[in-house]
């Protein structure tokens, strides 16, 4: 049951002609995402751990979710321009917030680190120590605010790829010294990609993490998005997101390292 004020707000928007991705009598919210396992992807159980949390939060409020999986830039652009799409996920909450969207509460956490060759470990204490290394990143991805700011300034050499998988292959081939990656994404790819699974004993995550980012749903800014944001956050408050993420990842990586 929606709180009285929130229910009145939704009724107001309905009277004004707003239908947030509704199909017939069913309340369906359309969101975009990307194939980024184990957080999101059409072939993952529940659509990934982020997808599972998003669906559960909206389900608590009587909504269903239709997720369109697209390359990341297209996912964001479609959420910005397509009137049928209400937002996208999962997005980091960084100092580079997209002003065209409002951000939900946290739907999970993403530990970000450097993947390196086990026999060629990199010792670093501050980002300035990376100046003598070639660092692989994924084009268009936010990493951490401080890392991205220094990378943009040319403080260290950055080699951008189109995917995490290509980045990790560059590490194995010695084309980069380090690759920035979410720890769980690395673990997933090292188990499921044939080439990486055969060589994963050669790779490891550097013991010093770059940071931990929270993950969010971004709703398009405006009356629709702000009303959906309130609905979604109320459903999210009814979940234990850290426990959901822990259980999901344990099931995905069961029997692995």
PDB file of C-alpha atoms in Angstrom:
ATOM      1  CA  UNK A   1       0.000   0.000   0.000  1.00  0.00           C
ATOM      2  CA  UNK A   2       1.516   3.283  -1.035  1.00  0.00           C
ATOM      3  CA  UNK A   3       1.838   6.008   1.607  1.00  0.00           C
ATOM      4  CA  UNK A   4      -1.004   8.513   1.257  1.00  0.00           C
ATOM      5  CA  UNK A   5       1.099  11.382  -0.097  1.00  0.00           C
ATOM      6  CA  UNK A   6       2.977   9.208  -2.550  1.00  0.00           C
ATOM      7  CA  UNK A   7      -0.238   7.634  -3.740  1.00  0.00           C
ATOM      8  CA  UNK A   8      -1.754  11.069  -4.326  1.00  0.00           C
ATOM      9  CA  UNK A   9       1.346  12.140  -6.263  1.00  0.00           C
ATOM     10  CA  UNK A  10       1.089   9.109  -8.539  1.00  0.00           C
ATOM     11  CA  UNK A  11      -2.632   9.723  -9.095  1.00  0.00           C
ATOM     12  CA  UNK A  12      -1.812  13.324 -10.024  1.00  0.00           C
ATOM     13  CA  UNK A  13       0.638  12.207 -12.696  1.00  0.00           C
ATOM     14  CA  UNK A  14      -1.826   9.616 -14.012  1.00  0.00           C
ATOM     15  CA  UNK A  15      -4.503  12.301 -14.314  1.00  0.00           C
ATOM     16  CA  UNK A  16      -2.021  14.383 -16.296  1.00  0.00           C
ATOM     17  CA  UNK A  17      -1.631  11.540 -18.779  1.00  0.00           C
ATOM     18  CA  UNK A  18       1.498   9.863 -17.423  1.00  0.00           C
ATOM     19  CA  UNK A  19       1.801   6.121 -17.977  1.00  0.00           C
ATOM     20  CA  UNK A  20       5.322   5.011 -16.880  1.00  0.00           C
ATOM     21  CA  UNK A  21       5.823   2.143 -19.280  1.00  0.00           C
ATOM     22  CA  UNK A  22       2.435   0.622 -18.421  1.00  0.00           C
ATOM     23  CA  UNK A  23       1.121  -2.100 -20.725  1.00  0.00           C
ATOM     24  CA  UNK A  24      -2.664  -2.494 -20.545  1.00  0.00           C
ATOM     25  CA  UNK A  25      -3.678  -2.960 -16.938  1.00  0.00           C
ATOM     26  CA  UNK A  26      -0.233  -4.162 -15.870  1.00  0.00           C
ATOM     27  CA  UNK A  27       2.211  -1.732 -14.301  1.00  0.00           C
ATOM     28  CA  UNK A  28       5.427  -2.295 -16.201  1.00  0.00           C
ATOM     29  CA  UNK A  29       8.527  -0.104 -15.879  1.00  0.00           C
ATOM     30  CA  UNK A  30      10.882  -0.251 -18.854  1.00  0.00           C
ATOM     31  CA  UNK A  31      14.579   0.137 -18.065  1.00  0.00           C
ATOM     32  CA  UNK A  32      17.743  -0.364 -20.071  1.00  0.00           C
ATOM     33  CA  UNK A  33      20.879  -2.155 -18.957  1.00  0.00           C
ATOM     34  CA  UNK A  34      23.956  -3.828 -20.395  1.00  0.00           C
ATOM     35  CA  UNK A  35      25.478  -7.301 -20.488  1.00  0.00           C
ATOM     36  CA  UNK A  36      27.849  -6.942 -17.518  1.00  0.00           C
ATOM     37  CA  UNK A  37      27.872 -10.220 -15.598  1.00  0.00           C
ATOM     38  CA  UNK A  38      27.410 -10.991 -12.800  1.00  0.00           C
ATOM     39  CA  UNK A  39      25.573  -7.682 -12.224  1.00  0.00           C
ATOM     40  CA  UNK A  40      23.369  -7.646 -15.313  1.00  0.00           C
ATOM     41  CA  UNK A  41      22.756  -9.715 -18.418  1.00  0.00           C
ATOM     42  CA  UNK A  42      19.934 -11.499 -20.264  1.00  0.00           C
ATOM     43  CA  UNK A  43      21.415 -14.977 -19.735  1.00  0.00           C
ATOM     44  CA  UNK A  44      21.968 -14.625 -15.974  1.00  0.00           C
ATOM     45  CA  UNK A  45      19.547 -15.920 -13.327  1.00  0.00           C
ATOM     46  CA  UNK A  46      17.212 -13.039 -12.481  1.00  0.00           C
ATOM     47  CA  UNK A  47      18.993 -10.890 -15.066  1.00  0.00           C
ATOM     48  CA  UNK A  48      22.053 -10.616 -12.784  1.00  0.00           C
ATOM     49  CA  UNK A  49      22.365  -9.560  -9.174  1.00  0.00           C
ATOM     50  CA  UNK A  50      21.483  -5.934  -9.978  1.00  0.00           C
ATOM     51  CA  UNK A  51      18.545  -7.035 -12.081  1.00  0.00           C
ATOM     52  CA  UNK A  52      17.313  -9.286  -9.294  1.00  0.00           C
ATOM     53  CA  UNK A  53      17.423  -6.419  -6.778  1.00  0.00           C
ATOM     54  CA  UNK A  54      15.670  -4.008  -9.173  1.00  0.00           C
ATOM     55  CA  UNK A  55      12.900  -6.488  -9.915  1.00  0.00           C
ATOM     56  CA  UNK A  56      12.439  -7.342  -6.234  1.00  0.00           C
ATOM     57  CA  UNK A  57      12.211  -3.683  -5.188  1.00  0.00           C
ATOM     58  CA  UNK A  58       9.608  -2.842  -7.819  1.00  0.00           C
ATOM     59  CA  UNK A  59       7.732  -6.084  -7.123  1.00  0.00           C
ATOM     60  CA  UNK A  60       7.307  -5.006  -3.499  1.00  0.00           C
ATOM     61  CA  UNK A  61       5.421  -1.983  -4.842  1.00  0.00           C
ATOM     62  CA  UNK A  62       3.269  -3.886  -7.340  1.00  0.00           C
ATOM     63  CA  UNK A  63       5.323  -3.179 -10.475  1.00  0.00           C
ATOM     64  CA  UNK A  64       6.938  -5.409 -13.071  1.00  0.00           C
ATOM     65  CA  UNK A  65      10.170  -4.531 -14.874  1.00  0.00           C
ATOM     66  CA  UNK A  66      11.005  -4.988 -18.548  1.00  0.00           C
ATOM     67  CA  UNK A  67      14.763  -4.699 -19.119  1.00  0.00           C
ATOM     68  CA  UNK A  68      16.260  -3.983 -22.536  1.00  0.00           C
ATOM     69  CA  UNK A  69      19.908  -5.065 -22.764  1.00  0.00           C
ATOM     70  CA  UNK A  70      22.037  -2.839 -24.987  1.00  0.00           C
ATOM     71  CA  UNK A  71      25.644  -1.698 -25.359  1.00  0.00           C
ATOM     72  CA  UNK A  72      26.290   0.743 -22.518  1.00  0.00           C
ATOM     73  CA  UNK A  73      26.257   4.000 -24.482  1.00  0.00           C
ATOM     74  CA  UNK A  74      23.036   3.007 -26.261  1.00  0.00           C
ATOM     75  CA  UNK A  75      21.477   1.963 -22.943  1.00  0.00           C
ATOM     76  CA  UNK A  76      22.139   5.401 -21.482  1.00  0.00           C
ATOM     77  CA  UNK A  77      21.121   7.263 -24.650  1.00  0.00           C
ATOM     78  CA  UNK A  78      17.850   5.333 -24.957  1.00  0.00           C
ATOM     79  CA  UNK A  79      17.004   6.034 -21.314  1.00  0.00           C
ATOM     80  CA  UNK A  80      17.632   9.709 -22.033  1.00  0.00           C
ATOM     81  CA  UNK A  81      15.596  10.023 -25.234  1.00  0.00           C
ATOM     82  CA  UNK A  82      13.023   7.208 -25.523  1.00  0.00           C
ATOM     83  CA  UNK A  83       9.749   8.233 -23.805  1.00  0.00           C
ATOM     84  CA  UNK A  84       8.883   4.575 -23.176  1.00  0.00           C
ATOM     85  CA  UNK A  85      12.079   4.020 -21.176  1.00  0.00           C
ATOM     86  CA  UNK A  86      12.166   5.330 -17.611  1.00  0.00           C
ATOM     87  CA  UNK A  87      15.846   4.847 -16.772  1.00  0.00           C
ATOM     88  CA  UNK A  88      18.887   2.589 -16.802  1.00  0.00           C
ATOM     89  CA  UNK A  89      21.067   0.561 -14.420  1.00  0.00           C
ATOM     90  CA  UNK A  90      23.530  -0.238 -12.911  1.00  0.00           C
ATOM     91  CA  UNK A  91      25.404   3.068 -12.662  1.00  0.00           C
ATOM     92  CA  UNK A  92      28.107   4.178 -10.253  1.00  0.00           C
ATOM     93  CA  UNK A  93      27.379   7.155  -8.046  1.00  0.00           C
ATOM     94  CA  UNK A  94      30.469   9.239  -8.661  1.00  0.00           C
ATOM     95  CA  UNK A  95      31.447  12.882  -8.788  1.00  0.00           C
ATOM     96  CA  UNK A  96      30.530  12.696 -12.463  1.00  0.00           C
ATOM     97  CA  UNK A  97      26.773  12.329 -11.907  1.00  0.00           C
ATOM     98  CA  UNK A  98      24.769  12.645 -15.115  1.00  0.00           C
ATOM     99  CA  UNK A  99      22.594  15.727 -14.602  1.00  0.00           C
ATOM    100  CA  UNK A 100      19.856  14.317 -16.811  1.00  0.00           C
ATOM    101  CA  UNK A 101      18.972  11.644 -14.260  1.00  0.00           C
ATOM    102  CA  UNK A 102      18.034  11.180 -10.614  1.00  0.00           C
ATOM    103  CA  UNK A 103      19.800   8.391  -8.724  1.00  0.00           C
ATOM    104  CA  UNK A 104      18.154   5.692  -6.635  1.00  0.00           C
ATOM    105  CA  UNK A 105      19.345   4.260  -3.376  1.00  0.00           C
ATOM    106  CA  UNK A 106      22.126   1.687  -3.627  1.00  0.00           C
ATOM    107  CA  UNK A 107      21.211  -1.558  -5.412  1.00  0.00           C
ATOM    108  CA  UNK A 108      24.606  -3.111  -4.660  1.00  0.00           C
ATOM    109  CA  UNK A 109      28.323  -2.489  -4.336  1.00  0.00           C
ATOM    110  CA  UNK A 110      31.106  -2.845  -6.898  1.00  0.00           C
ATOM    111  CA  UNK A 111      34.665  -3.413  -5.600  1.00  0.00           C
ATOM    112  CA  UNK A 112      37.058  -1.991  -8.193  1.00  0.00           C
ATOM    113  CA  UNK A 113      40.696  -3.028  -8.419  1.00  0.00           C
ATOM    114  CA  UNK A 114      43.582  -3.761 -10.743  1.00  0.00           C
ATOM    115  CA  UNK A 115      44.023  -7.131 -12.415  1.00  0.00           C
ATOM    116  CA  UNK A 116      47.678  -8.038 -12.959  1.00  0.00           C
ATOM    117  CA  UNK A 117      49.890 -10.968 -13.885  1.00  0.00           C
ATOM    118  CA  UNK A 118      50.643 -12.875 -10.704  1.00  0.00           C
ATOM    119  CA  UNK A 119      54.357 -13.075 -11.542  1.00  0.00           C
ATOM    120  CA  UNK A 120      54.548  -9.350 -12.324  1.00  0.00           C
ATOM    121  CA  UNK A 121      52.899  -7.721  -9.308  1.00  0.00           C
ATOM    122  CA  UNK A 122      52.636  -3.942  -9.132  1.00  0.00           C
ATOM    123  CA  UNK A 123      53.382  -2.301  -5.794  1.00  0.00           C
ATOM    124  CA  UNK A 124      51.572   0.993  -5.325  1.00  0.00           C
ATOM    125  CA  UNK A 125      50.438   3.159  -2.446  1.00  0.00           C
ATOM    126  CA  UNK A 126      49.083   6.233  -4.223  1.00  0.00           C
ATOM    127  CA  UNK A 127      47.820   6.810  -7.743  1.00  0.00           C
ATOM    128  CA  UNK A 128      50.978   8.781  -8.467  1.00  0.00           C
ATOM    129  CA  UNK A 129      52.861   5.473  -8.229  1.00  0.00           C
ATOM    130  CA  UNK A 130      51.115   4.320 -11.408  1.00  0.00           C
ATOM    131  CA  UNK A 131      52.978   6.868 -13.523  1.00  0.00           C
ATOM    132  CA  UNK A 132      55.466   4.251 -14.742  1.00  0.00           C
ATOM    133  CA  UNK A 133      52.806   1.714 -15.751  1.00  0.00           C
ATOM    134  CA  UNK A 134      50.450   1.247 -18.685  1.00  0.00           C
ATOM    135  CA  UNK A 135      46.897   0.883 -17.345  1.00  0.00           C
ATOM    136  CA  UNK A 136      44.012  -0.670 -19.267  1.00  0.00           C
ATOM    137  CA  UNK A 137      40.498   0.782 -18.940  1.00  0.00           C
ATOM    138  CA  UNK A 138      37.153   0.252 -20.679  1.00  0.00           C
ATOM    139  CA  UNK A 139      36.076   3.101 -22.911  1.00  0.00           C
ATOM    140  CA  UNK A 140      33.098   4.978 -21.501  1.00  0.00           C
ATOM    141  CA  UNK A 141      33.227   3.347 -18.051  1.00  0.00           C
ATOM    142  CA  UNK A 142      33.485   5.350 -14.841  1.00  0.00           C
ATOM    143  CA  UNK A 143      36.095   3.858 -12.489  1.00  0.00           C
ATOM    144  CA  UNK A 144      36.671   6.025  -9.427  1.00  0.00           C
ATOM    145  CA  UNK A 145      36.547   9.801  -9.347  1.00  0.00           C
ATOM    146  CA  UNK A 146      40.200  10.236  -8.363  1.00  0.00           C
ATOM    147  CA  UNK A 147      41.491   7.670 -10.858  1.00  0.00           C
ATOM    148  CA  UNK A 148      39.454   9.096 -13.734  1.00  0.00           C
ATOM    149  CA  UNK A 149      40.526  12.643 -12.915  1.00  0.00           C
ATOM    150  CA  UNK A 150      44.218  11.691 -12.918  1.00  0.00           C
ATOM    151  CA  UNK A 151      43.859   9.570 -16.042  1.00  0.00           C
ATOM    152  CA  UNK A 152      42.234  12.496 -17.870  1.00  0.00           C
ATOM    153  CA  UNK A 153      45.121  14.740 -16.793  1.00  0.00           C
ATOM    154  CA  UNK A 154      47.680  12.367 -18.328  1.00  0.00           C
ATOM    155  CA  UNK A 155      49.251  11.454 -14.985  1.00  0.00           C
ATOM    156  CA  UNK A 156      49.705   7.907 -16.241  1.00  0.00           C
ATOM    157  CA  UNK A 157      49.410   6.097 -19.555  1.00  0.00           C
ATOM    158  CA  UNK A 158      45.944   4.698 -20.233  1.00  0.00           C
ATOM    159  CA  UNK A 159      45.053   2.156 -22.905  1.00  0.00           C
ATOM    160  CA  UNK A 160      41.290   1.982 -23.526  1.00  0.00           C
ATOM    161  CA  UNK A 161      39.449  -1.088 -24.797  1.00  0.00           C
ATOM    162  CA  UNK A 162      35.829  -1.772 -25.675  1.00  0.00           C
ATOM    163  CA  UNK A 163      35.299  -4.450 -23.000  1.00  0.00           C
ATOM    164  CA  UNK A 164      36.607  -5.900 -19.750  1.00  0.00           C
ATOM    165  CA  UNK A 165      37.364  -9.158 -21.549  1.00  0.00           C
ATOM    166  CA  UNK A 166      39.645  -7.493 -24.088  1.00  0.00           C
ATOM    167  CA  UNK A 167      41.346  -5.600 -21.258  1.00  0.00           C
ATOM    168  CA  UNK A 168      42.093  -8.818 -19.374  1.00  0.00           C
ATOM    169  CA  UNK A 169      43.471 -10.436 -22.504  1.00  0.00           C
ATOM    170  CA  UNK A 170      45.801  -7.445 -22.899  1.00  0.00           C
ATOM    171  CA  UNK A 171      47.098  -8.053 -19.379  1.00  0.00           C
ATOM    172  CA  UNK A 172      47.842 -11.696 -20.209  1.00  0.00           C
ATOM    173  CA  UNK A 173      49.594 -10.667 -23.426  1.00  0.00           C
ATOM    174  CA  UNK A 174      51.705  -8.044 -21.624  1.00  0.00           C
ATOM    175  CA  UNK A 175      50.219  -5.169 -23.611  1.00  0.00           C
ATOM    176  CA  UNK A 176      49.204  -3.413 -20.379  1.00  0.00           C
ATOM    177  CA  UNK A 177      50.606  -3.801 -16.867  1.00  0.00           C
ATOM    178  CA  UNK A 178      47.261  -3.483 -15.110  1.00  0.00           C
ATOM    179  CA  UNK A 179      43.591  -3.521 -16.053  1.00  0.00           C
ATOM    180  CA  UNK A 180      40.947  -1.705 -14.034  1.00  0.00           C
ATOM    181  CA  UNK A 181      38.078  -4.105 -13.355  1.00  0.00           C
ATOM    182  CA  UNK A 182      35.304  -4.854 -10.943  1.00  0.00           C
ATOM    183  CA  UNK A 183      36.513  -7.797  -8.851  1.00  0.00           C
ATOM    184  CA  UNK A 184      33.335  -9.821  -9.380  1.00  0.00           C
ATOM    185  CA  UNK A 185      33.341  -9.172 -13.133  1.00  0.00           C
ATOM    186  CA  UNK A 186      36.910 -10.482 -13.274  1.00  0.00           C
ATOM    187  CA  UNK A 187      35.983 -13.574 -11.265  1.00  0.00           C
ATOM    188  CA  UNK A 188      33.031 -14.252 -13.568  1.00  0.00           C
ATOM    189  CA  UNK A 189      34.989 -13.816 -16.797  1.00  0.00           C
ATOM    190  CA  UNK A 190      37.873 -15.918 -15.482  1.00  0.00           C
ATOM    191  CA  UNK A 191      35.417 -18.780 -14.970  1.00  0.00           C
ATOM    192  CA  UNK A 192      33.338 -18.479 -18.139  1.00  0.00           C
ATOM    193  CA  UNK A 193      35.661 -17.298 -20.935  1.00  0.00           C
ATOM    194  CA  UNK A 194      37.578 -20.243 -22.398  1.00  0.00           C
ATOM    195  CA  UNK A 195      40.900 -18.460 -22.914  1.00  0.00           C
ATOM    196  CA  UNK A 196      40.819 -16.783 -19.511  1.00  0.00           C
ATOM    197  CA  UNK A 197      39.700 -19.911 -17.681  1.00  0.00           C
ATOM    198  CA  UNK A 198      42.715 -21.797 -19.037  1.00  0.00           C
ATOM    199  CA  UNK A 199      45.102 -19.040 -17.957  1.00  0.00           C
ATOM    200  CA  UNK A 200      43.362 -17.597 -14.893  1.00  0.00           C
ATOM    201  CA  UNK A 201      46.010 -19.025 -12.568  1.00  0.00           C
ATOM    202  CA  UNK A 202      48.355 -16.447 -14.127  1.00  0.00           C
ATOM    203  CA  UNK A 203      46.153 -13.513 -13.126  1.00  0.00           C
ATOM    204  CA  UNK A 204      45.120 -12.036  -9.815  1.00  0.00           C
ATOM    205  CA  UNK A 205      43.523  -8.912  -8.350  1.00  0.00           C
ATOM    206  CA  UNK A 206      46.123  -6.586  -6.861  1.00  0.00           C
ATOM    207  CA  UNK A 207      45.789  -6.680  -3.034  1.00  0.00           C
ATOM    208  CA  UNK A 208      45.171  -2.925  -2.855  1.00  0.00           C
ATOM    209  CA  UNK A 209      41.681  -2.058  -4.108  1.00  0.00           C
ATOM    210  CA  UNK A 210      41.130   1.105  -6.113  1.00  0.00           C
ATOM    211  CA  UNK A 211      37.798   1.654  -4.364  1.00  0.00           C
ATOM    212  CA  UNK A 212      34.263   0.401  -3.794  1.00  0.00           C
ATOM    213  CA  UNK A 213      31.465   2.060  -5.768  1.00  0.00           C
ATOM    214  CA  UNK A 214      27.777   1.862  -4.986  1.00  0.00           C
ATOM    215  CA  UNK A 215      25.439   0.857  -7.824  1.00  0.00           C
ATOM    216  CA  UNK A 216      22.193   2.668  -8.667  1.00  0.00           C
ATOM    217  CA  UNK A 217      19.219   2.914 -10.985  1.00  0.00           C
ATOM    218  CA  UNK A 218      19.144   6.221 -12.865  1.00  0.00           C
ATOM    219  CA  UNK A 219      15.659   7.536 -13.638  1.00  0.00           C
ATOM    220  CA  UNK A 220      15.243  10.246 -16.240  1.00  0.00           C
ATOM    221  CA  UNK A 221      14.887  13.600 -14.499  1.00  0.00           C
ATOM    222  CA  UNK A 222      11.384  15.045 -14.467  1.00  0.00           C
ATOM    223  CA  UNK A 223       8.023  14.379 -12.774  1.00  0.00           C
ATOM    224  CA  UNK A 224       7.828  10.773 -14.051  1.00  0.00           C
ATOM    225  CA  UNK A 225      11.302   9.834 -12.988  1.00  0.00           C
ATOM    226  CA  UNK A 226      11.026  11.479  -9.607  1.00  0.00           C
ATOM    227  CA  UNK A 227       7.732   9.704  -8.873  1.00  0.00           C
ATOM    228  CA  UNK A 228       9.225   6.358  -9.927  1.00  0.00           C
ATOM    229  CA  UNK A 229      12.302   7.094  -7.842  1.00  0.00           C
ATOM    230  CA  UNK A 230      10.161   7.434  -4.704  1.00  0.00           C
ATOM    231  CA  UNK A 231       8.260   4.243  -5.490  1.00  0.00           C
ATOM    232  CA  UNK A 232      11.441   2.314  -6.198  1.00  0.00           C
ATOM    233  CA  UNK A 233      13.297   3.570  -3.126  1.00  0.00           C
ATOM    234  CA  UNK A 234      10.406   2.568  -0.899  1.00  0.00           C
ATOM    235  CA  UNK A 235      10.534  -0.956  -2.327  1.00  0.00           C
ATOM    236  CA  UNK A 236      14.318  -0.955  -1.969  1.00  0.00           C
ATOM    237  CA  UNK A 237      14.026  -0.084   1.717  1.00  0.00           C
ATOM    238  CA  UNK A 238      12.115  -3.335   2.200  1.00  0.00           C
ATOM    239  CA  UNK A 239      15.077  -5.409   0.983  1.00  0.00           C
ATOM    240  CA  UNK A 240      18.421  -6.373   2.487  1.00  0.00           C
ATOM    241  CA  UNK A 241      20.535  -5.552  -0.560  1.00  0.00           C
ATOM    242  CA  UNK A 242      23.945  -6.624   0.891  1.00  0.00           C
ATOM    243  CA  UNK A 243      22.494 -10.029   1.814  1.00  0.00           C
ATOM    244  CA  UNK A 244      20.919 -10.427  -1.632  1.00  0.00           C
ATOM    245  CA  UNK A 245      24.207  -9.600  -3.336  1.00  0.00           C
ATOM    246  CA  UNK A 246      26.188 -11.930  -1.080  1.00  0.00           C
ATOM    247  CA  UNK A 247      23.817 -14.880  -1.625  1.00  0.00           C
ATOM    248  CA  UNK A 248      23.656 -14.304  -5.374  1.00  0.00           C
ATOM    249  CA  UNK A 249      27.435 -14.153  -5.794  1.00  0.00           C
ATOM    250  CA  UNK A 250      27.922 -17.207  -3.583  1.00  0.00           C
ATOM    251  CA  UNK A 251      25.553 -19.153  -5.832  1.00  0.00           C
ATOM    252  CA  UNK A 252      27.276 -17.931  -9.012  1.00  0.00           C
ATOM    253  CA  UNK A 253      30.776 -18.710  -7.774  1.00  0.00           C
ATOM    254  CA  UNK A 254      29.931 -21.899  -5.848  1.00  0.00           C
ATOM    255  CA  UNK A 255      32.781 -24.327  -6.169  1.00  0.00           C
ATOM    256  CA  UNK A 256      35.144 -21.694  -7.571  1.00  0.00           C
ATOM    257  CA  UNK A 257      37.972 -19.742  -6.060  1.00  0.00           C
TER     258      UNK A 257
END
